[in-house]
Amino acid sequence: MRFSWLRTTWKLMSISLVSVLVITMLPTTGANAASTSEVWLTDMAQGSKLSKKPDTTFIVDDGAPGLAIVVDEYTTYQQMDGFGASLTDASSWLLQYKLSTGKRAEVMEKLFGQTGIGLSLLRQTIGASDFNWEAYSYNETAGDVNMNNFSIHRDLPYIVPMVKQAKSINPQLKVMAAAWSPPGWMKKGQFSNAQNSMNTGYLDPQYYGAYANYLVKFIQAYTAQGIPIYAISPVNEPGLQNPEYPTTYMSIPDHNNFIKNNLGPAIKNARLDTKIMAYDFNWDNLSFPQQALADPAVNAYIAGTAFHHYGGSPSAMTTLHNEYPSKDIWFTEGGFGSWNPSFNGMMREMIAVPRNWSKSYILWNLALDQNNGPTLLSNSINWGTISVRSDKMDSVTFNDQYYAIGHFSKFVVPGAHRISSTTYGTGTLDQVAFKNPDGTKAIVVFNYGSASNTFKVVWNGQKITYTLNPNAAVTFKWS
C-alpha cells in the first residue's frame, strides 16, 4: 500500500514537471511577446529620406492617456494591388537611352527591387499620351476594322523592354493600361486647331466594335510579350479635350454603351481575364461612375472604377464604395509638379487614398528629364518620380514622390489588406495601417502640423512610443 502511494505520487510529480516544461517552451503571444518593429523615417529638415533607424520594441501598454494610434489587425478592409507609376514613352526612353547598362540596373532595382522601394504596379498607355516623342496609335490604316494591320512595333525598342525589366525585378508586379485616344481615323469632331487627328474628338459610333477589337489586340499583343494586362479602362480622362496631345471626349451614355455592347463582350469572347475599370478620371465628377455602376449591363462587365486627383476629394471613393461595396476602386494617376510640389501634400494624399477604399496608388511619369519631358505639351509642369537628364548620361535624381510612395510600396506588398487604425487624442497625425499576406504589419504616420507630436502605436496590448517632427513621415513594420 505504501509503495503504491509512492508510485502514484511520483507519477503525478512527473506529469506536473512535463507540463511545466511544455508550457515554458510554448511561444508567448499577446502582451507577453516582445515584438520588434523596423523604423523608416523621412524628415527632410533633418536630412533623412526613407532612412532606416534603430528598431524599436513593443512594451506592455499601461493605458496612460495621450496621443495614440490603436491598430486592430482583425478588422480588415480592401485588399491592396499595390503602389506604382507609369513607364510612359518619355520615362522608358530616358531609362533605356540615357542610362548605361550598369546605372540602369541600379536605378531599376531602387524602383522595383527589394533593396529599393518595391513598386508593384504599372499603368501603361495604350499608344501615345502627352508624354511622348510623337502621337501614334497601333493601327494607322483607315478603315481596318478587323485590325489586320495592328502592331505594337512602336513600343518594342524601349517601352516593352523596360516593362519586362521591371517585371524581372519584381515578379509580383501587375500592369494596368489605358488609351488616351483611339486611332484618329476612328474619331469625329476633332478641333480644327488640333495638331493630330488623335488630339481631341470623340469615337465615331460606327467604330465601337473596331475599337473594342483594337483594345483586345493590345491585351493579346502585350501578353504575347510576357506582359499580362491586369486591368484596362476604355479611355483615359473621358471628357478632356486638348489640342496638344491625344485626348478623347466620351459622354456617360457613350462610355456605358461602349462597355456593355462592345468592350465587355469582346474581352469575354476573347476569353481574357483582364478587368475593366470604368471612368478613370477625377473625384469631382462622381455621377459618371455612379451611372456606370447603376446600369446592370455595364455593372456586370466592370470590376470597379478608377480615379485621378486633379479635382475633388478622396472621400468621393468612400461615397462610391458605400453605394456599391462589391465593386473595387483604384487610384490610377497622381501627377506632381510645380502646381502641387509639397511632400506634405503627397503624404497626406497617399494616406487618404487607401483610407478611402482604393486598392492602389499610382504616380504618373516614372521618369522625366530636366525640362519635364520628353513631351508633346508646349509647357510641361509635371515632375517625374525620378529625374533623368537627357543632355548627359547617368545623371539621376530621386524626387520627393519617390520617398513618399516608398513609405508604402517598400512595406506593403500585393495582397495586403488595409486594417483598422484609429487615432485618439489631440495631434496633427495622418496614418494608415496594413497587414501583409505573411502576417507582418505596417503603419505609415505623417505629421502635417507645425509642431512635433509624441504618440504611441498600440497593438495587441503593447505599444511603441515615437516623436515625429513637423512634415516628417515614419513607417513602422513588425511581425
Coordinates of C-alpha atoms in Angstrom, one line a residue:
M1 CA 0.0 0.0 0.0
R2 CA 2.8 2.3 0.9
F3 CA 4.7 1.6 -2.3
S4 CA 1.5 2.1 -4.3
W5 CA 1.2 5.6 -2.8
L6 CA 4.8 6.4 -3.7
R7 CA 4.3 5.3 -7.3
T8 CA 1.2 7.4 -7.6
T9 CA 2.9 10.4 -6.1
W10 CA 6.0 10.1 -8.4
K11 CA 3.7 9.7 -11.4
L12 CA 1.8 12.9 -10.6
M13 CA 5.1 14.8 -10.0
S14 CA 6.4 13.6 -13.3
I15 CA 3.3 14.7 -15.2
S16 CA 3.5 18.1 -13.4
L17 CA 7.2 18.5 -14.3
V18 CA 6.5 17.7 -18.0
S19 CA 3.6 20.1 -18.1
V20 CA 5.8 22.9 -16.7
L21 CA 8.4 22.2 -19.3
V22 CA 5.9 22.2 -22.2
I23 CA 4.3 25.4 -21.0
T24 CA 7.7 27.1 -20.7
M25 CA 8.7 26.0 -24.2
L26 CA 5.5 27.3 -25.9
P27 CA 5.9 30.6 -27.8
T28 CA 4.5 33.6 -26.0
T29 CA 1.7 35.6 -27.5
G30 CA -0.2 38.8 -26.9
A31 CA 1.1 41.3 -24.4
N32 CA 3.8 38.9 -23.2
A33 CA 5.5 38.8 -26.6
A34 CA 8.3 41.4 -27.2
S35 CA 7.7 42.3 -30.9
T36 CA 10.4 44.4 -32.6
S37 CA 9.5 46.9 -35.3
E38 CA 11.5 48.4 -38.1
V39 CA 11.5 52.2 -38.2
W40 CA 11.9 54.1 -41.5
L41 CA 12.0 57.9 -41.4
T42 CA 11.7 60.8 -43.8
D43 CA 12.5 64.1 -42.2
M44 CA 13.7 66.4 -44.8
A45 CA 14.7 69.1 -42.3
Q46 CA 17.0 66.6 -40.6
G47 CA 18.4 65.2 -43.8
S48 CA 16.6 61.8 -43.6
K49 CA 15.0 60.4 -46.7
L50 CA 13.4 57.0 -46.1
S51 CA 16.3 56.2 -43.8
K52 CA 16.3 53.1 -41.6
K53 CA 16.5 54.0 -38.0
P54 CA 17.2 51.7 -35.0
D55 CA 14.5 49.1 -34.4
T56 CA 12.1 49.7 -31.6
T57 CA 10.5 47.1 -29.3
F58 CA 6.9 47.0 -28.2
I59 CA 6.3 47.0 -24.5
V60 CA 3.1 46.4 -22.4
D61 CA 0.8 49.3 -22.8
D62 CA 0.0 50.8 -19.4
G63 CA -3.1 52.7 -20.7
A64 CA -1.7 56.1 -19.9
P65 CA -3.5 59.0 -21.6
G66 CA -2.0 60.7 -24.6
L67 CA -2.0 60.8 -28.4
A68 CA -2.4 57.2 -29.5
I69 CA -3.0 55.2 -32.7
V70 CA -4.7 51.9 -32.0
V71 CA -4.2 49.2 -34.6
D72 CA -6.7 46.3 -34.9
E73 CA -5.4 43.7 -37.4
Y74 CA -8.6 41.7 -37.1
T75 CA -10.8 44.4 -38.7
T76 CA -9.9 44.4 -42.4
Y77 CA -10.9 46.5 -45.4
Q78 CA -9.9 46.4 -49.0
Q79 CA -7.1 44.1 -50.4
M80 CA -4.3 46.1 -52.0
D81 CA -3.0 45.6 -55.5
G82 CA 0.0 47.8 -54.8
F83 CA 1.7 51.1 -55.4
G84 CA 3.4 52.2 -58.6
A85 CA 3.8 54.7 -61.5
S86 CA 3.7 54.8 -65.3
L87 CA 6.5 53.8 -67.7
T88 CA 5.4 56.3 -70.3
D89 CA 7.1 56.7 -73.7
A90 CA 9.1 59.5 -72.1
S91 CA 10.1 57.5 -69.0
S92 CA 11.1 54.4 -70.9
W93 CA 13.2 56.3 -73.4
L94 CA 15.1 58.1 -70.7
L95 CA 15.8 54.9 -68.8
Q96 CA 16.8 53.0 -71.9
Y97 CA 18.9 55.5 -73.7
K98 CA 20.2 58.0 -71.0
L99 CA 21.4 55.4 -68.5
S100 CA 24.3 53.0 -69.1
T101 CA 23.6 49.3 -68.5
G102 CA 25.0 49.3 -65.0
K103 CA 23.3 52.5 -64.0
R104 CA 20.0 51.3 -65.4
A105 CA 20.2 48.1 -63.3
E106 CA 20.9 50.2 -60.2
V107 CA 18.1 52.6 -60.8
M108 CA 15.6 49.9 -61.7
E109 CA 16.5 48.0 -58.5
K110 CA 15.9 51.1 -56.5
L111 CA 12.5 51.5 -58.1
F112 CA 11.2 47.9 -58.2
G113 CA 13.6 45.8 -56.1
Q114 CA 13.5 44.5 -52.5
T115 CA 16.5 46.7 -51.7
G116 CA 14.7 49.6 -53.2
I117 CA 11.1 50.7 -52.8
G118 CA 9.5 47.6 -54.5
L119 CA 7.0 49.3 -56.8
S120 CA 4.4 46.7 -57.7
L121 CA 2.0 48.4 -60.2
L122 CA 2.5 50.0 -63.6
R123 CA -0.1 51.9 -65.6
Q124 CA 0.8 51.8 -69.2
T125 CA -0.5 53.9 -72.0
I126 CA -2.2 52.2 -75.0
G127 CA -0.5 54.2 -77.8
A128 CA 0.5 57.8 -77.2
S129 CA -0.2 60.1 -74.3
D130 CA 1.1 63.6 -73.6
F131 CA 4.5 62.3 -72.6
N132 CA 5.6 61.0 -75.9
W133 CA 8.0 61.9 -78.7
E134 CA 5.1 61.7 -81.1
A135 CA 1.4 60.9 -81.3
Y136 CA 0.8 57.4 -82.6
S137 CA -1.6 54.5 -82.4
Y138 CA -1.2 50.8 -83.1
N139 CA -3.1 50.9 -86.4
E140 CA -2.9 53.9 -88.8
T141 CA -4.7 52.1 -91.6
A142 CA -8.0 53.9 -92.0
G143 CA -11.0 51.5 -92.2
D144 CA -9.1 48.5 -91.0
V145 CA -11.9 47.4 -88.6
N146 CA -10.6 43.8 -88.5
M147 CA -7.2 45.1 -87.2
N148 CA -5.2 43.2 -89.9
N149 CA -2.5 45.9 -89.6
F150 CA -2.5 46.2 -85.8
S151 CA 1.1 46.2 -84.4
I152 CA 2.8 47.3 -81.2
H153 CA 6.1 47.6 -83.1
R154 CA 6.4 51.3 -81.9
D155 CA 6.7 50.0 -78.3
L156 CA 9.2 47.3 -78.9
P157 CA 12.5 49.2 -78.9
Y158 CA 12.3 50.6 -75.3
I159 CA 8.9 50.6 -73.7
V160 CA 8.3 46.8 -73.7
P161 CA 11.9 46.1 -72.6
M162 CA 11.6 48.5 -69.6
V163 CA 8.3 46.9 -68.5
K164 CA 10.0 43.4 -68.8
Q165 CA 12.9 44.5 -66.8
A166 CA 10.6 45.9 -64.1
K167 CA 8.8 42.5 -64.0
S168 CA 12.0 40.6 -63.8
I169 CA 13.0 42.6 -60.7
N170 CA 9.6 42.3 -59.1
P171 CA 7.7 39.2 -60.3
Q172 CA 4.6 40.4 -58.3
L173 CA 4.3 43.5 -60.5
K174 CA 0.9 44.0 -62.2
V175 CA 0.3 46.1 -65.3
M176 CA -2.8 48.2 -65.9
A177 CA -3.4 50.1 -69.2
A178 CA -5.5 53.0 -70.6
A179 CA -5.8 54.5 -74.0
W180 CA -5.6 58.3 -74.4
S181 CA -7.2 58.0 -77.8
P182 CA -8.4 55.5 -80.4
P183 CA -6.6 55.8 -83.8
G184 CA -7.5 59.1 -85.4
W185 CA -9.5 57.5 -88.2
M186 CA -12.0 56.2 -85.7
K187 CA -12.8 59.7 -84.4
K188 CA -15.1 62.6 -85.3
G189 CA -15.3 66.2 -84.1
Q190 CA -11.7 67.0 -83.8
F191 CA -10.8 70.6 -83.1
S192 CA -9.8 72.5 -86.2
N193 CA -6.5 73.5 -84.5
A194 CA -5.6 70.0 -83.3
Q195 CA -2.1 69.1 -84.3
N196 CA -3.0 65.5 -84.9
S197 CA -6.2 63.5 -85.7
M198 CA -5.9 61.8 -82.3
N199 CA -5.9 65.1 -80.5
T200 CA -9.5 65.8 -79.3
G201 CA -12.7 64.5 -80.9
Y202 CA -14.9 61.5 -80.0
L203 CA -15.1 57.9 -81.0
D204 CA -17.4 57.5 -84.0
P205 CA -20.2 55.0 -83.1
Q206 CA -19.6 53.1 -86.3
Y207 CA -16.2 52.1 -85.0
Y208 CA -17.2 51.0 -81.5
G209 CA -16.7 47.4 -82.5
A210 CA -13.4 48.1 -84.2
Y211 CA -12.1 50.0 -81.1
A212 CA -13.1 47.1 -78.8
N213 CA -11.2 44.8 -81.2
Y214 CA -8.2 47.2 -81.0
L215 CA -8.1 47.1 -77.2
V216 CA -8.3 43.3 -77.2
K217 CA -5.5 43.1 -79.8
F218 CA -3.4 45.3 -77.4
I219 CA -4.0 43.0 -74.5
Q220 CA -3.1 39.9 -76.6
A221 CA 0.0 41.6 -78.0
Y222 CA 1.4 42.6 -74.7
T223 CA 0.5 39.2 -73.2
A224 CA 2.5 37.6 -76.0
Q225 CA 5.5 39.7 -74.9
G226 CA 5.2 38.2 -71.4
I227 CA 3.3 41.2 -70.0
P228 CA -0.3 40.2 -68.9
I229 CA -2.6 43.1 -68.7
Y230 CA -4.3 43.0 -65.3
A231 CA -6.9 45.8 -65.9
I232 CA -7.9 48.2 -68.6
S233 CA -10.0 51.3 -68.9
P234 CA -11.8 52.3 -72.2
V235 CA -10.2 55.8 -72.3
N236 CA -8.1 58.0 -70.1
E237 CA -10.0 61.0 -68.6
P238 CA -13.2 60.9 -70.7
G239 CA -14.4 64.4 -71.4
L240 CA -11.0 66.0 -71.6
Q241 CA -10.2 67.8 -74.9
N242 CA -6.7 69.2 -75.5
P243 CA -5.4 70.1 -79.0
E244 CA -1.8 69.5 -78.0
Y245 CA -1.9 65.7 -77.3
P246 CA -4.2 62.7 -77.7
T247 CA -7.5 63.2 -75.8
T248 CA -10.9 61.8 -76.3
Y249 CA -14.3 63.1 -75.4
M250 CA -16.6 60.3 -74.2
S251 CA -20.0 61.1 -72.7
I252 CA -21.6 58.9 -69.9
P253 CA -24.0 57.2 -72.3
D254 CA -21.3 56.6 -74.9
H255 CA -19.0 55.2 -72.2
N256 CA -21.7 52.9 -70.9
N257 CA -22.8 51.7 -74.3
F258 CA -19.3 51.0 -75.4
I259 CA -18.6 48.9 -72.4
K260 CA -21.8 46.9 -72.3
N261 CA -22.2 46.4 -76.1
N262 CA -18.6 46.2 -77.3
L263 CA -15.7 46.1 -74.9
G264 CA -17.2 43.8 -72.3
P265 CA -18.4 41.2 -74.8
A266 CA -15.1 41.5 -76.8
I267 CA -13.0 40.7 -73.8
K268 CA -15.3 37.9 -72.7
N269 CA -15.4 36.4 -76.2
A270 CA -11.6 36.5 -76.4
R271 CA -11.5 34.6 -73.1
L272 CA -9.3 37.2 -71.4
D273 CA -9.3 37.7 -67.7
T274 CA -8.4 41.4 -67.9
K275 CA -10.6 43.5 -65.6
I276 CA -12.5 46.5 -66.9
M277 CA -12.3 49.7 -64.9
A278 CA -14.9 52.4 -65.5
Y279 CA -14.4 56.1 -65.7
D280 CA -10.6 56.8 -65.0
F281 CA -10.9 60.5 -64.2
N282 CA -11.2 62.9 -61.3
W283 CA -13.0 62.6 -58.0
D284 CA -15.2 65.7 -58.7
N285 CA -17.5 64.0 -61.3
L286 CA -18.9 61.2 -59.2
S287 CA -22.1 61.0 -61.3
F288 CA -20.1 59.5 -64.1
P289 CA -19.0 56.2 -62.4
Q290 CA -22.3 56.2 -60.4
Q291 CA -24.3 56.0 -63.7
A292 CA -22.0 53.3 -65.0
L293 CA -22.5 51.2 -61.9
A294 CA -26.2 51.8 -61.9
D295 CA -26.6 50.3 -65.3
P296 CA -26.9 46.5 -64.7
A297 CA -25.5 45.6 -68.1
V298 CA -22.4 47.8 -67.5
N299 CA -22.1 46.7 -63.9
A300 CA -21.9 43.1 -65.0
Y301 CA -18.8 43.8 -67.1
I302 CA -16.8 46.2 -64.9
A303 CA -14.7 45.2 -61.9
G304 CA -14.9 48.7 -60.5
T305 CA -13.9 52.3 -61.1
A306 CA -10.6 54.3 -61.4
F307 CA -9.8 57.8 -60.2
H308 CA -7.3 60.7 -60.6
H309 CA -6.6 63.5 -58.2
Y310 CA -6.8 66.7 -60.4
G311 CA -10.2 67.7 -58.9
G312 CA -12.4 66.8 -56.0
S313 CA -11.7 64.9 -52.7
P314 CA -10.6 61.3 -52.0
S315 CA -13.8 60.9 -49.9
A316 CA -15.7 60.5 -53.2
M317 CA -14.3 57.0 -53.3
T318 CA -15.9 56.2 -49.9
T319 CA -19.2 57.5 -51.1
L320 CA -19.0 55.2 -54.1
H321 CA -17.8 52.2 -52.1
N322 CA -20.8 52.7 -49.7
E323 CA -23.2 52.7 -52.7
Y324 CA -21.5 49.7 -54.4
P325 CA -19.5 47.8 -51.8
S326 CA -18.9 44.7 -54.0
K327 CA -17.1 46.8 -56.7
D328 CA -13.4 47.7 -56.5
I329 CA -11.8 51.1 -56.6
W330 CA -8.4 52.1 -57.9
F331 CA -6.4 55.3 -57.9
T332 CA -4.6 55.2 -61.2
E333 CA -3.0 58.6 -61.8
G334 CA -1.5 61.2 -59.5
G335 CA 0.8 63.7 -61.1
F336 CA 3.0 66.0 -59.1
G337 CA 4.8 69.1 -60.3
S338 CA 5.1 72.9 -59.9
W339 CA 1.4 73.2 -59.0
N340 CA 1.5 70.7 -56.1
P341 CA 5.1 70.3 -55.1
S342 CA 5.0 69.7 -51.4
F343 CA 6.0 66.5 -49.6
N344 CA 3.2 67.4 -47.1
G345 CA 0.6 67.2 -49.8
M346 CA 2.0 63.9 -51.2
M347 CA 2.0 62.1 -47.9
R348 CA -1.5 63.4 -46.9
E349 CA -3.0 62.2 -50.1
M350 CA -1.1 58.8 -50.2
I351 CA -2.6 58.1 -46.8
A352 CA -6.1 59.4 -47.6
V353 CA -6.4 57.4 -50.8
P354 CA -6.2 53.9 -49.3
R355 CA -8.2 55.1 -46.3
N356 CA -11.0 55.8 -48.8
W357 CA -11.0 52.3 -50.2
S358 CA -8.6 52.4 -53.1
K359 CA -6.7 49.3 -53.9
S360 CA -3.8 51.2 -55.4
Y361 CA -1.9 54.4 -55.6
I362 CA -0.2 55.1 -58.9
L363 CA 2.0 58.1 -59.7
W364 CA 2.2 59.5 -63.2
N365 CA 5.5 59.5 -65.1
L366 CA 8.2 57.3 -63.5
A367 CA 10.9 59.4 -65.1
L368 CA 11.1 62.8 -66.8
D369 CA 14.1 64.9 -67.8
Q370 CA 15.4 68.4 -66.7
N371 CA 12.7 70.0 -69.0
N372 CA 9.9 67.9 -67.6
G373 CA 9.8 65.8 -70.8
P374 CA 10.0 64.5 -73.4
T375 CA 6.5 65.7 -74.0
L376 CA 4.0 66.8 -76.7
L377 CA 3.0 69.7 -74.3
S378 CA 4.2 73.2 -75.1
N379 CA 4.7 73.7 -71.4
S380 CA 5.1 70.8 -69.0
I381 CA 4.8 71.4 -65.3
N382 CA 4.9 67.7 -64.4
W383 CA 7.8 66.2 -62.5
G384 CA 8.9 62.6 -62.7
T385 CA 9.2 60.2 -59.7
I386 CA 12.8 60.4 -60.6
S387 CA 14.6 62.9 -62.9
V388 CA 17.0 61.6 -65.6
R389 CA 18.9 64.3 -67.6
S390 CA 18.6 64.0 -71.3
D391 CA 21.7 66.1 -72.1
K392 CA 24.2 63.7 -70.4
M393 CA 24.5 60.1 -69.3
D394 CA 23.8 58.6 -65.9
S395 CA 22.5 61.7 -64.2
V396 CA 19.7 60.7 -61.9
T397 CA 17.8 62.5 -59.1
F398 CA 15.3 60.8 -56.8
N399 CA 12.5 63.3 -56.2
D400 CA 10.2 63.7 -53.2
Q401 CA 7.5 61.5 -54.6
Y402 CA 10.0 58.6 -54.7
Y403 CA 10.4 58.8 -51.0
A404 CA 6.7 59.5 -50.3
I405 CA 5.5 56.4 -52.2
G406 CA 8.4 54.4 -50.8
H407 CA 6.9 54.7 -47.3
F408 CA 4.1 52.4 -48.7
S409 CA 5.5 50.3 -51.5
K410 CA 8.5 49.1 -49.7
F411 CA 6.5 47.7 -46.8
V412 CA 3.0 46.9 -48.2
V413 CA 3.0 44.1 -50.8
P414 CA 0.3 43.0 -53.2
G415 CA -2.4 41.0 -51.4
A416 CA -2.1 43.0 -48.2
H417 CA -5.2 44.3 -46.5
R418 CA -5.8 47.7 -45.0
I419 CA -6.6 47.2 -41.4
S420 CA -8.2 49.3 -38.7
S421 CA -6.2 52.1 -37.2
T422 CA -7.8 54.8 -35.1
T423 CA -6.2 57.9 -33.7
Y424 CA -7.2 59.0 -30.2
G425 CA -6.1 62.3 -28.6
T426 CA -5.1 65.7 -29.9
G427 CA -2.5 65.9 -32.6
T428 CA -1.7 66.5 -36.2
L429 CA -1.2 63.0 -37.5
D430 CA -2.4 61.2 -40.6
Q431 CA -2.0 57.4 -40.6
V432 CA -3.0 54.2 -42.3
A433 CA -2.2 50.6 -41.5
F434 CA -1.9 47.3 -43.4
K435 CA -1.4 43.6 -42.9
N436 CA 0.7 41.7 -45.4
P437 CA -0.1 38.1 -46.5
D438 CA 2.9 36.9 -44.4
G439 CA 1.3 38.4 -41.3
T440 CA 3.6 41.4 -41.0
K441 CA 2.0 44.7 -40.2
A442 CA 2.9 48.2 -41.4
I443 CA 1.7 51.6 -40.4
V444 CA 2.5 54.9 -42.1
V445 CA 2.3 58.0 -40.0
F446 CA 2.7 61.6 -41.1
N447 CA 2.9 64.8 -39.0
Y448 CA 1.2 67.5 -41.1
G449 CA 1.4 70.1 -38.3
S450 CA 3.9 72.8 -37.3
A451 CA 5.0 71.2 -34.1
S452 CA 6.4 67.8 -33.0
N453 CA 4.0 65.1 -32.0
T454 CA 4.8 62.4 -29.5
F455 CA 2.4 59.4 -29.9
K456 CA 2.2 55.7 -29.2
V457 CA 1.2 52.9 -31.6
V458 CA -0.9 50.4 -29.7
W459 CA -1.3 46.9 -31.0
N460 CA -2.3 43.7 -29.2
G461 CA -2.0 45.2 -25.7
Q462 CA 1.5 46.6 -26.5
K463 CA 2.9 49.9 -27.5
I464 CA 5.8 51.7 -29.1
T465 CA 6.3 55.4 -28.5
Y466 CA 7.7 57.8 -31.0
T467 CA 8.2 61.6 -31.6
L468 CA 7.7 62.8 -35.1
N469 CA 8.8 66.3 -36.3
P470 CA 6.6 68.6 -38.4
N471 CA 6.4 67.5 -42.1
A472 CA 8.0 64.2 -41.3
A473 CA 6.8 60.6 -42.1
V474 CA 7.6 57.3 -40.5
T475 CA 6.8 53.7 -41.4
F476 CA 6.8 51.0 -38.7
K477 CA 6.8 47.4 -39.8
W478 CA 6.6 44.4 -37.4
S479 CA 5.6 40.8 -37.2

